[in-house]
PDB file of C-alpha atoms and ligand atoms in Angstrom:
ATOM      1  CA  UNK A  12      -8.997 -17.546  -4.906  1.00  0.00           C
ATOM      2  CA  UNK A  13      -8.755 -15.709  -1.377  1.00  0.00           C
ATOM      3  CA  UNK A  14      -9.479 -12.564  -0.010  1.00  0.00           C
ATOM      4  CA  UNK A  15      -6.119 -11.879   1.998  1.00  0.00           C
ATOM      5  CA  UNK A  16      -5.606  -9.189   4.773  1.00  0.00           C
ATOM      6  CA  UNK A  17      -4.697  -5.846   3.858  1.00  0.00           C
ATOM      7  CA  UNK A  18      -1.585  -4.232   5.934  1.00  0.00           C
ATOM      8  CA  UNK A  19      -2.890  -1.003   7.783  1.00  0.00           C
ATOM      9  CA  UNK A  20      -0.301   1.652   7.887  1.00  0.00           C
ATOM     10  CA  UNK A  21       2.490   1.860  10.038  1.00  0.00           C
ATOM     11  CA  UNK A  22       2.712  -1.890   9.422  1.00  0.00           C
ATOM     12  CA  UNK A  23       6.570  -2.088   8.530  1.00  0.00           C
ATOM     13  CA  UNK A  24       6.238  -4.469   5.953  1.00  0.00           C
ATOM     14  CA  UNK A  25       4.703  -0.928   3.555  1.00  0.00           C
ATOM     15  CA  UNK A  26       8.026   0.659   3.656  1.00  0.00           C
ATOM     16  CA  UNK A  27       9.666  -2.331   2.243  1.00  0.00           C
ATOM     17  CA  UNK A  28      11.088  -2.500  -0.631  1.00  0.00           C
ATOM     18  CA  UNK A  29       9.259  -5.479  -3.062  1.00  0.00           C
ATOM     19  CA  UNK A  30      11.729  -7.869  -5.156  1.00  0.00           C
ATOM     20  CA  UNK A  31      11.175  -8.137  -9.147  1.00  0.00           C
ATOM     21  CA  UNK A  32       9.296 -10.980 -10.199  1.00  0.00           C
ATOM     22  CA  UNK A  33      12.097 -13.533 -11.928  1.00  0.00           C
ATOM     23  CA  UNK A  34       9.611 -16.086 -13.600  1.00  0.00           C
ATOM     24  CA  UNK A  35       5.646 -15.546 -14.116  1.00  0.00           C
ATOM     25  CA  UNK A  36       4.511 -19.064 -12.602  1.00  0.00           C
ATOM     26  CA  UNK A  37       1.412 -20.762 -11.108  1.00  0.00           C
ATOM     27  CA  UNK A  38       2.345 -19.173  -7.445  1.00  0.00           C
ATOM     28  CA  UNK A  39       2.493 -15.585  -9.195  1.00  0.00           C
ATOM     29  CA  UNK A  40      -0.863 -16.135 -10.425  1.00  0.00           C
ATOM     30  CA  UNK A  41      -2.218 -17.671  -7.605  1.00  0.00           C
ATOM     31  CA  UNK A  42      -1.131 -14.264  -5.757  1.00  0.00           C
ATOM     32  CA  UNK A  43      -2.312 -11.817  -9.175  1.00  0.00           C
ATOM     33  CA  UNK A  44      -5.949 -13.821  -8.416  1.00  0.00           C
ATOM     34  CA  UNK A  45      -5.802 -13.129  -4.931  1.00  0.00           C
ATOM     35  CA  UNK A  46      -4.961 -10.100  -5.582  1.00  0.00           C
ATOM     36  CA  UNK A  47      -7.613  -9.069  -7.434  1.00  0.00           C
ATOM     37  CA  UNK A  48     -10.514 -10.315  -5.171  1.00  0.00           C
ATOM     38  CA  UNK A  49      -8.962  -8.385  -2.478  1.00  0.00           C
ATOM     39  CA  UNK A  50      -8.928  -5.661  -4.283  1.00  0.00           C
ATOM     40  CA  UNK A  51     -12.647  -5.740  -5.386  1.00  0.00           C
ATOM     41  CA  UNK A  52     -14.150  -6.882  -2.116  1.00  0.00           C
ATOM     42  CA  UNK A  53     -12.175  -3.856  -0.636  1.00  0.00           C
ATOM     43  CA  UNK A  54     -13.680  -1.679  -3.666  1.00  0.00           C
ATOM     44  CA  UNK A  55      -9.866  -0.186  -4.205  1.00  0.00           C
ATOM     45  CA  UNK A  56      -9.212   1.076  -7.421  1.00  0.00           C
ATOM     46  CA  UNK A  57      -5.478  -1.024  -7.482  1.00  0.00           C
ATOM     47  CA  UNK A  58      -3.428  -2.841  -4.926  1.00  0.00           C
ATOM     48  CA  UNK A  59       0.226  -3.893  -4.577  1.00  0.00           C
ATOM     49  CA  UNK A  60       1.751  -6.718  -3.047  1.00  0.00           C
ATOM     50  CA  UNK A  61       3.334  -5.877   0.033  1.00  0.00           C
ATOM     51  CA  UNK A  62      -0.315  -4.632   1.085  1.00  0.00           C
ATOM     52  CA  UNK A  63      -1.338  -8.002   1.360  1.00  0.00           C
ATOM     53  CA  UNK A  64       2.406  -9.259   3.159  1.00  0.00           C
ATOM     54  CA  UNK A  65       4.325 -10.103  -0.452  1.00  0.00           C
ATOM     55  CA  UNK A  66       7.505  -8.085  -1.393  1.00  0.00           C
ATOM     56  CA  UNK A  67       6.769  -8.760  -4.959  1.00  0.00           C
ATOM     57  CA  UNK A  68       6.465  -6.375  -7.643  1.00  0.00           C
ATOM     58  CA  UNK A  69       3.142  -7.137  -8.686  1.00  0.00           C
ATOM     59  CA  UNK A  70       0.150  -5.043  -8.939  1.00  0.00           C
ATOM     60  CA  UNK A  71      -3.314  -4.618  -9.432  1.00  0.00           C
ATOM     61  CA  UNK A  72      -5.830  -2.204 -11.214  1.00  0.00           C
ATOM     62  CA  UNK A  73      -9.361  -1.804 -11.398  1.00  0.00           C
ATOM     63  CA  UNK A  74     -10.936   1.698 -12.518  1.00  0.00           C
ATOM     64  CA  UNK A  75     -14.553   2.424 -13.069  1.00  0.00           C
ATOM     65  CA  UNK A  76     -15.806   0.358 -16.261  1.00  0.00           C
ATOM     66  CA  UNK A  77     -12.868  -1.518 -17.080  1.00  0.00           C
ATOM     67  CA  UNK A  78     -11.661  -5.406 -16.186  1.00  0.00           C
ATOM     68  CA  UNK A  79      -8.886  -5.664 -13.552  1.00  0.00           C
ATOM     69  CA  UNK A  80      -5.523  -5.768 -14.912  1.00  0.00           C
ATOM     70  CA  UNK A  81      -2.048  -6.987 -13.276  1.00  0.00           C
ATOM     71  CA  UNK A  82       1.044  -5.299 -13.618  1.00  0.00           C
ATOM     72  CA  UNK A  83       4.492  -8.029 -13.175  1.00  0.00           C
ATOM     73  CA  UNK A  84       7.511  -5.454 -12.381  1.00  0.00           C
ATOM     74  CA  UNK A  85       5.755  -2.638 -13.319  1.00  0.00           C
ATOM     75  CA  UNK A  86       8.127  -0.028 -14.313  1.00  0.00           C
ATOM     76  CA  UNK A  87       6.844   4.253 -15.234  1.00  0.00           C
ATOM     77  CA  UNK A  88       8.996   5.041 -18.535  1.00  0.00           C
ATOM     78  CA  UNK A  89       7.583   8.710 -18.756  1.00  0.00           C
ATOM     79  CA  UNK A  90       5.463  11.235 -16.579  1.00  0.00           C
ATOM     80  CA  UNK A  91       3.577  14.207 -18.172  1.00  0.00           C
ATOM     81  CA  UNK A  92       2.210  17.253 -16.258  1.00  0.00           C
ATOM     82  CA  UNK A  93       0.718  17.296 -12.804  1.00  0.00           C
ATOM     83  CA  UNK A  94      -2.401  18.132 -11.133  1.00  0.00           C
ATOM     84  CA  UNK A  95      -3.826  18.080  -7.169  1.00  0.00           C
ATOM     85  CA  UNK A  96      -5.943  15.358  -6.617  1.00  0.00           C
ATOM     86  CA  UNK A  97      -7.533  13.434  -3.618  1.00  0.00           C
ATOM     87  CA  UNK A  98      -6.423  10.273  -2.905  1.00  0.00           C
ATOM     88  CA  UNK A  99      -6.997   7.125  -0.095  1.00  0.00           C
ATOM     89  CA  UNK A 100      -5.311   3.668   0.508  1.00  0.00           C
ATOM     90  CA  UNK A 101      -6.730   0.558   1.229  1.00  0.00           C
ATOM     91  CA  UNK A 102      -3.555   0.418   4.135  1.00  0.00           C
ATOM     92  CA  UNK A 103      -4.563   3.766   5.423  1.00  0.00           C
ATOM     93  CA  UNK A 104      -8.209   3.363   5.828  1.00  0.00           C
ATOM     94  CA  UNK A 105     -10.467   6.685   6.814  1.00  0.00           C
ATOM     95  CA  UNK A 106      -7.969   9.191   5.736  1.00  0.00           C
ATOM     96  CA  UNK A 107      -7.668  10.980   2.715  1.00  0.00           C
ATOM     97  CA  UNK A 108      -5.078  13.727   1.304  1.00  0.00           C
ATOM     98  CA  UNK A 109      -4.121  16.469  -1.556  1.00  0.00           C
ATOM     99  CA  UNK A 110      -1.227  14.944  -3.670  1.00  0.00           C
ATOM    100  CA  UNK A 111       0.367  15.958  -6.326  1.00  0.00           C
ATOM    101  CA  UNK A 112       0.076  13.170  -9.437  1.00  0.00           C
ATOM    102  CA  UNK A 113       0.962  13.303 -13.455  1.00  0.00           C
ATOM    103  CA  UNK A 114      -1.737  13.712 -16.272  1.00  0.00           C
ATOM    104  CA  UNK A 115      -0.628  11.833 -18.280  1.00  0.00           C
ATOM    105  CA  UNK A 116       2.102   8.163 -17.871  1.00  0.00           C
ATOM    106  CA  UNK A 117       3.627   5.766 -20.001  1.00  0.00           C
ATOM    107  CA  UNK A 118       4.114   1.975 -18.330  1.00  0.00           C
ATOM    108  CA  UNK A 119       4.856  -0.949 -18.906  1.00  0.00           C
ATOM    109  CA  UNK A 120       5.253  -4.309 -17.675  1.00  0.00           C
ATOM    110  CA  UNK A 121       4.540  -8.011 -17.447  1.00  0.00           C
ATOM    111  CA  UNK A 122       0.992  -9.414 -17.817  1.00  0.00           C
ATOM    112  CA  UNK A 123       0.212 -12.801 -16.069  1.00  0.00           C
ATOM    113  CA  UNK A 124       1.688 -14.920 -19.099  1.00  0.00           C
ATOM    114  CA  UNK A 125       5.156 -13.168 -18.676  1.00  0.00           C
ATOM    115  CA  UNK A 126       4.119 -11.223 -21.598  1.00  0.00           C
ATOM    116  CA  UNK A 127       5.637  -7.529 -21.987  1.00  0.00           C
ATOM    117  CA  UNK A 128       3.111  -4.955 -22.334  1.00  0.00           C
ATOM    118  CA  UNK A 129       2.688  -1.155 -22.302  1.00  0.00           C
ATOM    119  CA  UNK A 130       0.414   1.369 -21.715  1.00  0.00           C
ATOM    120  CA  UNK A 131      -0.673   4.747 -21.532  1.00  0.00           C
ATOM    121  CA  UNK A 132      -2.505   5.646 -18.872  1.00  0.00           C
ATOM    122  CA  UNK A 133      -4.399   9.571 -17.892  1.00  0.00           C
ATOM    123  CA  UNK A 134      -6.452  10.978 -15.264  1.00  0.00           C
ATOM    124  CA  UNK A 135      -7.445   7.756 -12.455  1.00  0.00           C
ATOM    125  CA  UNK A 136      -5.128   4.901 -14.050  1.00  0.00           C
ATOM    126  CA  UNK A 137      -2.416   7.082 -13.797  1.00  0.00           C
ATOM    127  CA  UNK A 138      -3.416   8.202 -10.595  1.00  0.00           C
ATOM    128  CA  UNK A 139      -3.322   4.249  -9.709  1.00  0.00           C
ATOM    129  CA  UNK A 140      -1.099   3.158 -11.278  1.00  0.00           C
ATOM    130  CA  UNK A 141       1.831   5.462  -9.911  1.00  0.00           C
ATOM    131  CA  UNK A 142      -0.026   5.225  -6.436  1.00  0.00           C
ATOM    132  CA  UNK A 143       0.612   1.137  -6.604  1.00  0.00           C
ATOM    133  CA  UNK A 144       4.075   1.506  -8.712  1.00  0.00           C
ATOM    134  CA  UNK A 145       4.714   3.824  -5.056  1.00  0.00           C
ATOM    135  CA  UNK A 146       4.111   1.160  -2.935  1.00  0.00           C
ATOM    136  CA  UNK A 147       6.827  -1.263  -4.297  1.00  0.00           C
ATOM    137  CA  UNK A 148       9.349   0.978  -3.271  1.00  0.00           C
ATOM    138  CA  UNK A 149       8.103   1.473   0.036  1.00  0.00           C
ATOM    139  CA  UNK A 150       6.337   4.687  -0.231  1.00  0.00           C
ATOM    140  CA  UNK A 151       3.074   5.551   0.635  1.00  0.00           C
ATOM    141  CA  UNK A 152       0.000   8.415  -0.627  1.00  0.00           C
ATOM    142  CA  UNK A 153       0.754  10.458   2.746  1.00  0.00           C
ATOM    143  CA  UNK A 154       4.468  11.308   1.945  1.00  0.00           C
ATOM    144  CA  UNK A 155       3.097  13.087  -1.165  1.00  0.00           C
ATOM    145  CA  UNK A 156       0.630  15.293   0.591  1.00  0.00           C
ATOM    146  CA  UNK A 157       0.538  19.050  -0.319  1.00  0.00           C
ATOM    147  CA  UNK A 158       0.783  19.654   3.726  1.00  0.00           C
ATOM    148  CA  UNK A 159       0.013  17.325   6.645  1.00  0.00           C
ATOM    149  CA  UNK A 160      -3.412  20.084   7.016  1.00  0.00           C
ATOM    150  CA  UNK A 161      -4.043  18.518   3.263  1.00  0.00           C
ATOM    151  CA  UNK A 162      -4.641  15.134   5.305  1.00  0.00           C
ATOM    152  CA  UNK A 163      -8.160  14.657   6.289  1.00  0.00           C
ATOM    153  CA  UNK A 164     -10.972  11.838   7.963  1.00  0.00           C
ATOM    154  CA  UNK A 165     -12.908  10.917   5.205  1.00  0.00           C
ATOM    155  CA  UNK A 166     -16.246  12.444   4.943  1.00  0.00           C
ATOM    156  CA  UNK A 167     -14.703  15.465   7.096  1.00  0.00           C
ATOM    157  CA  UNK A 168     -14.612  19.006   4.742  1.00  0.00           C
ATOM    158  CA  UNK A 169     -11.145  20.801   5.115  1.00  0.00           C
ATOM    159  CA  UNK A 170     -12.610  23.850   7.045  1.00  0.00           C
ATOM    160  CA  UNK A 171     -13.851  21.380   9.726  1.00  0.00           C
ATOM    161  CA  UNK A 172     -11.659  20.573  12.973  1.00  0.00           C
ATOM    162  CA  UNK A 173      -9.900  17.134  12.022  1.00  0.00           C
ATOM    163  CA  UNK A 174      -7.176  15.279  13.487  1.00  0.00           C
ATOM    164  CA  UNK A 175      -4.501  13.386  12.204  1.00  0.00           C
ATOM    165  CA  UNK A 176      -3.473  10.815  14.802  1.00  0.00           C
ATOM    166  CA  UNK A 177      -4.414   7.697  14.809  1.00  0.00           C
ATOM    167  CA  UNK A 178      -5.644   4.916  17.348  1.00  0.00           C
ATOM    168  CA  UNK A 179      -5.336   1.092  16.154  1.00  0.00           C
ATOM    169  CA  UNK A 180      -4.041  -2.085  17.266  1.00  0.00           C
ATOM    170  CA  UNK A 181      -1.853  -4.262  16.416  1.00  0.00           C
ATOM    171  CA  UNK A 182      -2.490  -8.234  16.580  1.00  0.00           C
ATOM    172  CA  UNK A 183       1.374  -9.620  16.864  1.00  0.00           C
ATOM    173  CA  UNK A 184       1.619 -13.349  15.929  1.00  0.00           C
ATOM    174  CA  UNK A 185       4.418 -14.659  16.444  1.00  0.00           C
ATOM    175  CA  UNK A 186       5.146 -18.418  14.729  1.00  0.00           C
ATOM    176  CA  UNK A 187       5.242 -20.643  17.357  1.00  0.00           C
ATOM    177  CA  UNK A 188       8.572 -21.736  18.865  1.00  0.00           C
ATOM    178  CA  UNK A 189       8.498 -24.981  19.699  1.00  0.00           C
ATOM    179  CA  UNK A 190       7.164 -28.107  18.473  1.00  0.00           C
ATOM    180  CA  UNK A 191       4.093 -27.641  19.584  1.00  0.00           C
ATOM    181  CA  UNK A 192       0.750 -26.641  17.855  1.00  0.00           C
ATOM    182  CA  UNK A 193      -0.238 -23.212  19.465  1.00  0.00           C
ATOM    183  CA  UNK A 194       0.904 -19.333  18.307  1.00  0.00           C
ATOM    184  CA  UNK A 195       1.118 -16.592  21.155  1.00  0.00           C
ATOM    185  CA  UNK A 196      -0.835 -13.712  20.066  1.00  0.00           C
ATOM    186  CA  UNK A 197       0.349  -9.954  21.600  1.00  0.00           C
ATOM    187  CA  UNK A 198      -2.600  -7.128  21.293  1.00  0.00           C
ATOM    188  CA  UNK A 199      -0.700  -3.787  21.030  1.00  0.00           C
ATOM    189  CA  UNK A 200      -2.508  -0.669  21.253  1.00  0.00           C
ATOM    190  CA  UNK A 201      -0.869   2.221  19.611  1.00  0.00           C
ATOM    191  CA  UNK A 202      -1.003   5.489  17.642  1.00  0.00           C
ATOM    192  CA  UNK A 203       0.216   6.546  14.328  1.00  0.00           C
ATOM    193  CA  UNK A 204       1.438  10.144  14.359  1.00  0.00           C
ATOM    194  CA  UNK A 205       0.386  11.450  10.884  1.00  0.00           C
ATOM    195  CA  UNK A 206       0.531  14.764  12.244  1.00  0.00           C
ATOM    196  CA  UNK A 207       3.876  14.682  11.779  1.00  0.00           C
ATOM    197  CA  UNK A 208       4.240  14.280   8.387  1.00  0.00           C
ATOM    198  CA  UNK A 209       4.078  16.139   5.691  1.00  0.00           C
ATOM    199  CA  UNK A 210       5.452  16.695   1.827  1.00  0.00           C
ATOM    200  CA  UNK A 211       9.198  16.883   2.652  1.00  0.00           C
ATOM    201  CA  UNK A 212       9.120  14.006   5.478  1.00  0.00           C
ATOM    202  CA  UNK A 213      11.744  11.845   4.448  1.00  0.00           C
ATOM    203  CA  UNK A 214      10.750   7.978   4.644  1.00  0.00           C
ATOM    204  CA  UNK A 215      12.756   7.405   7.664  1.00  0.00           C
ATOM    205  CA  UNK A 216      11.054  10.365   9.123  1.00  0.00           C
ATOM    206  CA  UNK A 217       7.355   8.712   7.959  1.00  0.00           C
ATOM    207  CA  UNK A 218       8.650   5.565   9.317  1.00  0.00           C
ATOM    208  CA  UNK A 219       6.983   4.476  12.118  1.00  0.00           C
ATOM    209  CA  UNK A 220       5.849   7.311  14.464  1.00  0.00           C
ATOM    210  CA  UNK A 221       4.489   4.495  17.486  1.00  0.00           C
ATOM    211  CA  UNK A 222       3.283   5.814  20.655  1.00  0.00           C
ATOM    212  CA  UNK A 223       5.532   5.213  23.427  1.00  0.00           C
ATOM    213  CA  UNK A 224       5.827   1.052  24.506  1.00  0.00           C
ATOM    214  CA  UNK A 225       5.987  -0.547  20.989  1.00  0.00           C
ATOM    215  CA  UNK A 226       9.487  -1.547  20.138  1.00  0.00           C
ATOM    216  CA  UNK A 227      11.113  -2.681  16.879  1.00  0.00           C
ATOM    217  CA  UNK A 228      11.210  -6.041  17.978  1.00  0.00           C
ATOM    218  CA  UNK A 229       6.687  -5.825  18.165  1.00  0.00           C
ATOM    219  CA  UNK A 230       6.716  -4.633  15.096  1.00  0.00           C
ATOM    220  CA  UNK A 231       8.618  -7.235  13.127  1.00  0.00           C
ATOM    221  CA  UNK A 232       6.569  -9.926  14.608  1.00  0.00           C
ATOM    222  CA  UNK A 233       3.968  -8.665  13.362  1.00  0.00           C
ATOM    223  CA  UNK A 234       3.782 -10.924  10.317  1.00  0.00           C
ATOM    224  CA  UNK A 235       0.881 -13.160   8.399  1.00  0.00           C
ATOM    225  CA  UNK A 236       2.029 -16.541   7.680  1.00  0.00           C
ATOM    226  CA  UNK A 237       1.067 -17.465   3.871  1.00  0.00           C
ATOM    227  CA  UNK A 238       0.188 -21.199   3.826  1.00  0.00           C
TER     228      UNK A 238
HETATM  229 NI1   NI B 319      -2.289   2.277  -1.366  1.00  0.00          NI
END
């Protein structure tokens, strides 16, 4: 088992679409276990696989008192009543936001066997579940928020000045070119604009809102090799 690098928001690869699983083997496993000891060393209550660089539709799950659990092509069959709650991501560390989230979902999916399986789910697996379900199709916590003022620094109250920009850098590696045994890395420093989202951003809109200086052609290289 590894612990594998989490994708921080804008990372590109986060409003990818991930591919269905065709066949439950050893490699799908391999990532499910991975997976999973991300997920706990991060203490996140689920993860999906293009967080960690896979567009596969696999998840993860972990809530409060109960074993982690991987979803194969996870698919919601049925969504019942909603509620406000607070939510976070693992690829948008130090922010938290007011979405909007069922009560009460029916699932179901693969389990690690290639077995079919359903569930019910209320309250924080739902909440999960539907948060990691999200991220397979590209979409992430912050284009549900109530309002972009609903986004907030963790440990920050909503009455207190906050902002909603912000500062990280990017570590580019590009594979190397030529025969030869050495990988350029590019530091970018840059700014995500979350100020400029909010509940009816479209995902192009959400897409990547870089400071001036980073171009397409950054971001794409800006991939983990897997070996
Ligand atoms: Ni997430």
């Amino acid at each position: 088992m590894a612990i594998l690098p989490i994708r921080v928001f804008p990372d590109p690869i986060l409003r990818q679409k991930a591919r269905p699983v065709k066949r439950v083997d050893d490699a799908v496993r391999r990532l499910v276990s991975d997976m999973i000891e991300t997920m706990q060393s991060a203490r996140g209550v689920g993860l999906a696989a293009p967080q960690v660089g896979e567009l596969r539709q696999v998840i993860t799950i972990q809530v409060p008192e109960q074993d982690a659990f991987a979803m194969i092509n996870p698919e919601i069959t049925r969504r019942d009543g909603s509620r406000e709650v607070t939510e976070g991501c693992l690829s948008v560390p130090g922010y938290s936001g007011l979405v909007t989230r069922s009560i009460h979902i029916n699932a179901r999916a693969l389990d690690e066997n290639g077995g079919r399986f359903k569930l019910t789910a209320e309250e924080l697996l739902a909440q999960a579940i539907e948060h990691e379900v999200d991220h397979l199709s590209g979409i992430v916590f912050l284009d549900h928020l109530i309002a972009h003022e609903e986004l907030h620094k963790v440990g920050t109250s909503p009455d207190e000045p906050h902002w909603h920009d912000v500062g990280y850098t990017v570590y580019a590696q590009h594979a190397p070119t030529l025969a030869r045994d050495f990988e350029l890395v590019e530091v970018m420093n840059t700014v995500a604009r979350l100020s400029r989202l909010n509940a009816e951003s479209s995902l192009s809109e959400a897409s990547y809102d870089l400071a001036d200086g980073a171009h397409e052609s950054d971001l794409h290289s800006h991939d983990h090799s897997h070996s």
